[in-house]
PDB file of C-alpha atoms in Angstrom:
ATOM      1  CA  MET A   1      27.984 139.464  61.624  1.00 59.00           C
ATOM      2  CA  LYS A   2      31.358 138.206  60.655  1.00 75.00           C
ATOM      3  CA  ALA A   3      33.115 140.491  63.045  1.00 75.00           C
ATOM      4  CA  THR A   4      30.945 139.266  65.925  1.00 84.00           C
ATOM      5  CA  ASN A   5      31.734 135.682  65.116  1.00 88.00           C
ATOM      6  CA  PHE A   6      35.399 136.499  64.986  1.00 88.00           C
ATOM      7  CA  TRP A   7      35.345 138.123  68.450  1.00 90.00           C
ATOM      8  CA  GLN A   8      33.215 135.408  69.819  1.00 93.00           C
ATOM      9  CA  ALA A   9      35.618 132.729  68.553  1.00 91.00           C
ATOM     10  CA  LEU A  10      38.587 134.647  69.907  1.00 91.00           C
ATOM     11  CA  TYR A  11      36.779 135.039  73.265  1.00 92.00           C
ATOM     12  CA  VAL A  12      35.989 131.203  73.415  1.00 94.00           C
ATOM     13  CA  LYS A  13      39.607 130.488  72.603  1.00 95.00           C
ATOM     14  CA  ALA A  14      40.863 132.823  75.282  1.00 96.00           C
ATOM     15  CA  GLU A  15      38.367 131.327  77.767  1.00 96.00           C
ATOM     16  CA  LYS A  16      39.752 127.909  76.961  1.00 96.00           C
ATOM     17  CA  ASN A  17      43.353 129.117  77.412  1.00 96.00           C
ATOM     18  CA  VAL A  18      42.412 130.601  80.799  1.00 97.00           C
ATOM     19  CA  LYS A  19      40.891 127.297  81.968  1.00 97.00           C
ATOM     20  CA  GLU A  20      44.016 125.445  80.838  1.00 96.00           C
ATOM     21  CA  LEU A  21      46.159 127.900  82.630  1.00 97.00           C
ATOM     22  CA  ASN A  22      44.080 127.573  85.813  1.00 97.00           C
ATOM     23  CA  LEU A  23      44.484 123.763  85.583  1.00 97.00           C
ATOM     24  CA  SER A  24      48.228 124.143  85.151  1.00 97.00           C
ATOM     25  CA  VAL A  25      48.389 126.457  88.189  1.00 97.00           C
ATOM     26  CA  ASP A  26      46.311 124.017  90.293  1.00 96.00           C
ATOM     27  CA  ILE A  27      48.646 121.153  89.397  1.00 97.00           C
ATOM     28  CA  MET A  28      51.691 123.270  90.096  1.00 97.00           C
ATOM     29  CA  LYS A  29      50.261 124.303  93.501  1.00 97.00           C
ATOM     30  CA  ARG A  30      49.587 120.669  94.510  1.00 97.00           C
ATOM     31  CA  GLU A  31      53.019 119.542  93.272  1.00 97.00           C
ATOM     32  CA  SER A  32      54.692 122.462  95.023  1.00 97.00           C
ATOM     33  CA  ALA A  33      52.927 121.669  98.236  1.00 97.00           C
ATOM     34  CA  LYS A  34      53.932 118.005  98.070  1.00 97.00           C
ATOM     35  CA  LEU A  35      57.573 119.000  97.255  1.00 97.00           C
ATOM     36  CA  LEU A  36      57.650 121.466 100.202  1.00 97.00           C
ATOM     37  CA  GLU A  37      56.278 118.871 102.545  1.00 97.00           C
ATOM     38  CA  ARG A  38      58.824 116.287 101.314  1.00 97.00           C
ATOM     39  CA  SER A  39      61.562 118.808 101.787  1.00 97.00           C
ATOM     40  CA  ALA A  40      60.492 119.629 105.398  1.00 97.00           C
ATOM     41  CA  LEU A  41      60.405 115.934 106.257  1.00 97.00           C
ATOM     42  CA  ALA A  42      63.806 115.382 104.616  1.00 97.00           C
ATOM     43  CA  GLU A  43      65.175 118.237 106.612  1.00 97.00           C
ATOM     44  CA  LYS A  44      63.750 116.887 109.817  1.00 97.00           C
ATOM     45  CA  ASP A  45      65.334 113.461 109.032  1.00 97.00           C
ATOM     46  CA  MET A  46      68.599 115.129 108.237  1.00 94.00           C
ATOM     47  CA  LYS A  47      68.668 116.927 111.518  1.00 95.00           C
ATOM     48  CA  ARG A  48      67.715 113.869 113.418  1.00 96.00           C
ATOM     49  CA  GLY A  49      70.421 111.964 111.534  1.00 94.00           C
ATOM     50  CA  ARG A  50      73.021 114.649 112.284  1.00 94.00           C
ATOM     51  CA  ASN A  51      72.158 114.508 115.983  1.00 95.00           C
ATOM     52  CA  GLU A  52      72.434 110.735 115.993  1.00 95.00           C
ATOM     53  CA  LEU A  53      75.866 111.071 114.215  1.00 94.00           C
ATOM     54  CA  VAL A  54      77.007 113.577 116.782  1.00 95.00           C
ATOM     55  CA  ASN A  55      75.895 111.346 119.574  1.00 95.00           C
ATOM     56  CA  ALA A  56      77.598 108.284 117.974  1.00 95.00           C
ATOM     57  CA  GLY A  57      80.723 110.215 117.343  1.00 94.00           C
ATOM     58  CA  SER A  58      80.875 111.329 121.021  1.00 95.00           C
ATOM     59  CA  ASP A  59      80.379 107.687 122.139  1.00 96.00           C
ATOM     60  CA  ILE A  60      82.980 106.478 119.751  1.00 95.00           C
ATOM     61  CA  GLN A  61      85.420 109.235 121.031  1.00 95.00           C
ATOM     62  CA  ARG A  62      84.728 108.145 124.627  1.00 96.00           C
ATOM     63  CA  LEU A  63      85.346 104.492 123.654  1.00 96.00           C
ATOM     64  CA  ALA A  64      88.596 105.444 121.811  1.00 94.00           C
ATOM     65  CA  LYS A  65      89.933 107.117 124.908  1.00 95.00           C
ATOM     66  CA  SER A  66      89.195 103.939 126.866  1.00 95.00           C
ATOM     67  CA  VAL A  67      90.946 101.933 124.259  1.00 95.00           C
ATOM     68  CA  TYR A  68      93.953 104.193 124.476  1.00 94.00           C
ATOM     69  CA  LYS A  69      94.130 103.535 128.230  1.00 95.00           C
ATOM     70  CA  ILE A  70      93.751  99.824 127.773  1.00 95.00           C
ATOM     71  CA  GLU A  71      96.436  99.879 125.080  1.00 94.00           C
ATOM     72  CA  SER A  72      98.758 101.719 127.507  1.00 95.00           C
ATOM     73  CA  GLN A  73      98.070  99.183 130.183  1.00 96.00           C
ATOM     74  CA  ALA A  74      98.855  96.323 127.767  1.00 95.00           C
ATOM     75  CA  THR A  75     102.103  97.962 126.889  1.00 94.00           C
ATOM     76  CA  ASP A  76     103.087  98.365 130.569  1.00 95.00           C
ATOM     77  CA  LEU A  77     102.086  94.817 131.245  1.00 94.00           C
ATOM     78  CA  MET A  78     104.179  93.609 128.295  1.00 93.00           C
ATOM     79  CA  ASP A  79     107.194  95.582 129.509  1.00 94.00           C
ATOM     80  CA  GLY A  80     106.788  94.052 132.994  1.00 93.00           C
ATOM     81  CA  LEU A  81     106.529  90.533 131.551  1.00 92.00           C
ATOM     82  CA  ARG A  82     109.655  90.978 129.480  1.00 92.00           C
ATOM     83  CA  GLN A  83     111.573  91.269 132.725  1.00 94.00           C
ATOM     84  CA  ILE A  84     110.255  87.958 134.082  1.00 93.00           C
ATOM     85  CA  PRO A  85     112.109  84.940 132.831  1.00 92.00           C
ATOM     86  CA  GLY A  86     110.563  81.597 132.099  1.00 92.00           C
ATOM     87  CA  ARG A  87     108.045  79.835 129.945  1.00 93.00           C
ATOM     88  CA  GLU A  88     105.018  81.010 131.883  1.00 93.00           C
ATOM     89  CA  ALA A  89     105.979  84.637 131.417  1.00 90.00           C
ATOM     90  CA  LEU A  90     106.580  83.968 127.702  1.00 93.00           C
ATOM     91  CA  LYS A  91     103.150  82.380 127.443  1.00 95.00           C
ATOM     92  CA  LEU A  92     101.563  85.502 129.117  1.00 94.00           C
ATOM     93  CA  ARG A  93     103.573  87.773 126.791  1.00 94.00           C
ATOM     94  CA  ALA A  94     102.212  85.996 123.767  1.00 96.00           C
ATOM     95  CA  GLU A  95      98.704  86.359 125.163  1.00 96.00           C
ATOM     96  CA  VAL A  96      99.136  90.061 125.966  1.00 95.00           C
ATOM     97  CA  GLY A  97     100.675  90.578 122.511  1.00 95.00           C
ATOM     98  CA  THR A  98      97.658  88.992 120.816  1.00 96.00           C
ATOM     99  CA  MET A  99      95.335  91.246 122.928  1.00 96.00           C
ATOM    100  CA  ALA A 100      97.469  94.341 122.191  1.00 95.00           C
ATOM    101  CA  SER A 101      97.176  93.651 118.448  1.00 96.00           C
ATOM    102  CA  LEU A 102      93.328  93.325 118.738  1.00 96.00           C
ATOM    103  CA  ILE A 103      93.339  96.580 120.808  1.00 95.00           C
ATOM    104  CA  GLN A 104      95.336  98.385 118.082  1.00 95.00           C
ATOM    105  CA  GLN A 105      92.942  97.152 115.342  1.00 96.00           C
ATOM    106  CA  GLN A 106      90.024  98.435 117.481  1.00 95.00           C
ATOM    107  CA  ARG A 107      91.665 101.749 118.059  1.00 94.00           C
ATOM    108  CA  SER A 108      92.479 102.107 114.333  1.00 95.00           C
ATOM    109  CA  ALA A 109      88.891 101.293 113.296  1.00 96.00           C
ATOM    110  CA  LEU A 110      87.534 103.812 115.967  1.00 96.00           C
ATOM    111  CA  ASP A 111      90.032 106.442 114.683  1.00 95.00           C
ATOM    112  CA  LYS A 112      88.966 105.949 111.092  1.00 96.00           C
ATOM    113  CA  LYS A 113      85.304 106.218 112.015  1.00 95.00           C
ATOM    114  CA  ILE A 114      85.941 109.470 113.968  1.00 94.00           C
ATOM    115  CA  LEU A 115      87.820 110.809 110.987  1.00 94.00           C
ATOM    116  CA  LYS A 116      84.989 109.879 108.557  1.00 95.00           C
ATOM    117  CA  ILE A 117      82.450 111.557 110.839  1.00 93.00           C
ATOM    118  CA  SER A 118      84.653 114.738 110.907  1.00 93.00           C
ATOM    119  CA  GLU A 119      85.026 114.691 107.066  1.00 93.00           C
ATOM    120  CA  LEU A 120      81.197 114.831 106.941  1.00 90.00           C
ATOM    121  CA  GLY A 121      81.417 118.251 108.726  1.00 89.00           C
ATOM    122  CA  VAL A 122      80.264 116.883 112.120  1.00 87.00           C
ATOM    123  CA  SER A 123      82.489 117.970 114.965  1.00 85.00           C
ATOM    124  CA  VAL A 124      83.231 115.108 117.379  1.00 80.00           C
TER     125      VAL A 124
END
């Protein structure tokens, strides 16, 4: 009888271990499914974000080209105003100089943003 009780106790213990293992596997499956879903959503968000970054980078690049043209126009205008004598021309030069400074600041900010986007591995 003792041998039967021993095997029976061993069987009960093994059965309990199987149930615990089953429970662990079920928990792991649920957690794995959640993580895979989160990963898929994150990947989707990342792709959408990358596309938005590419589009924003292209827009910034286009704007930077416009700013370069405006900066060139301001330089040409300043050169022309330097040749005109008088207070009125001096006033206009000061105004154009202020605008040229603002244009340079904008161009610098745009160039920095383009560089930052490029450093993220997104071609602009």
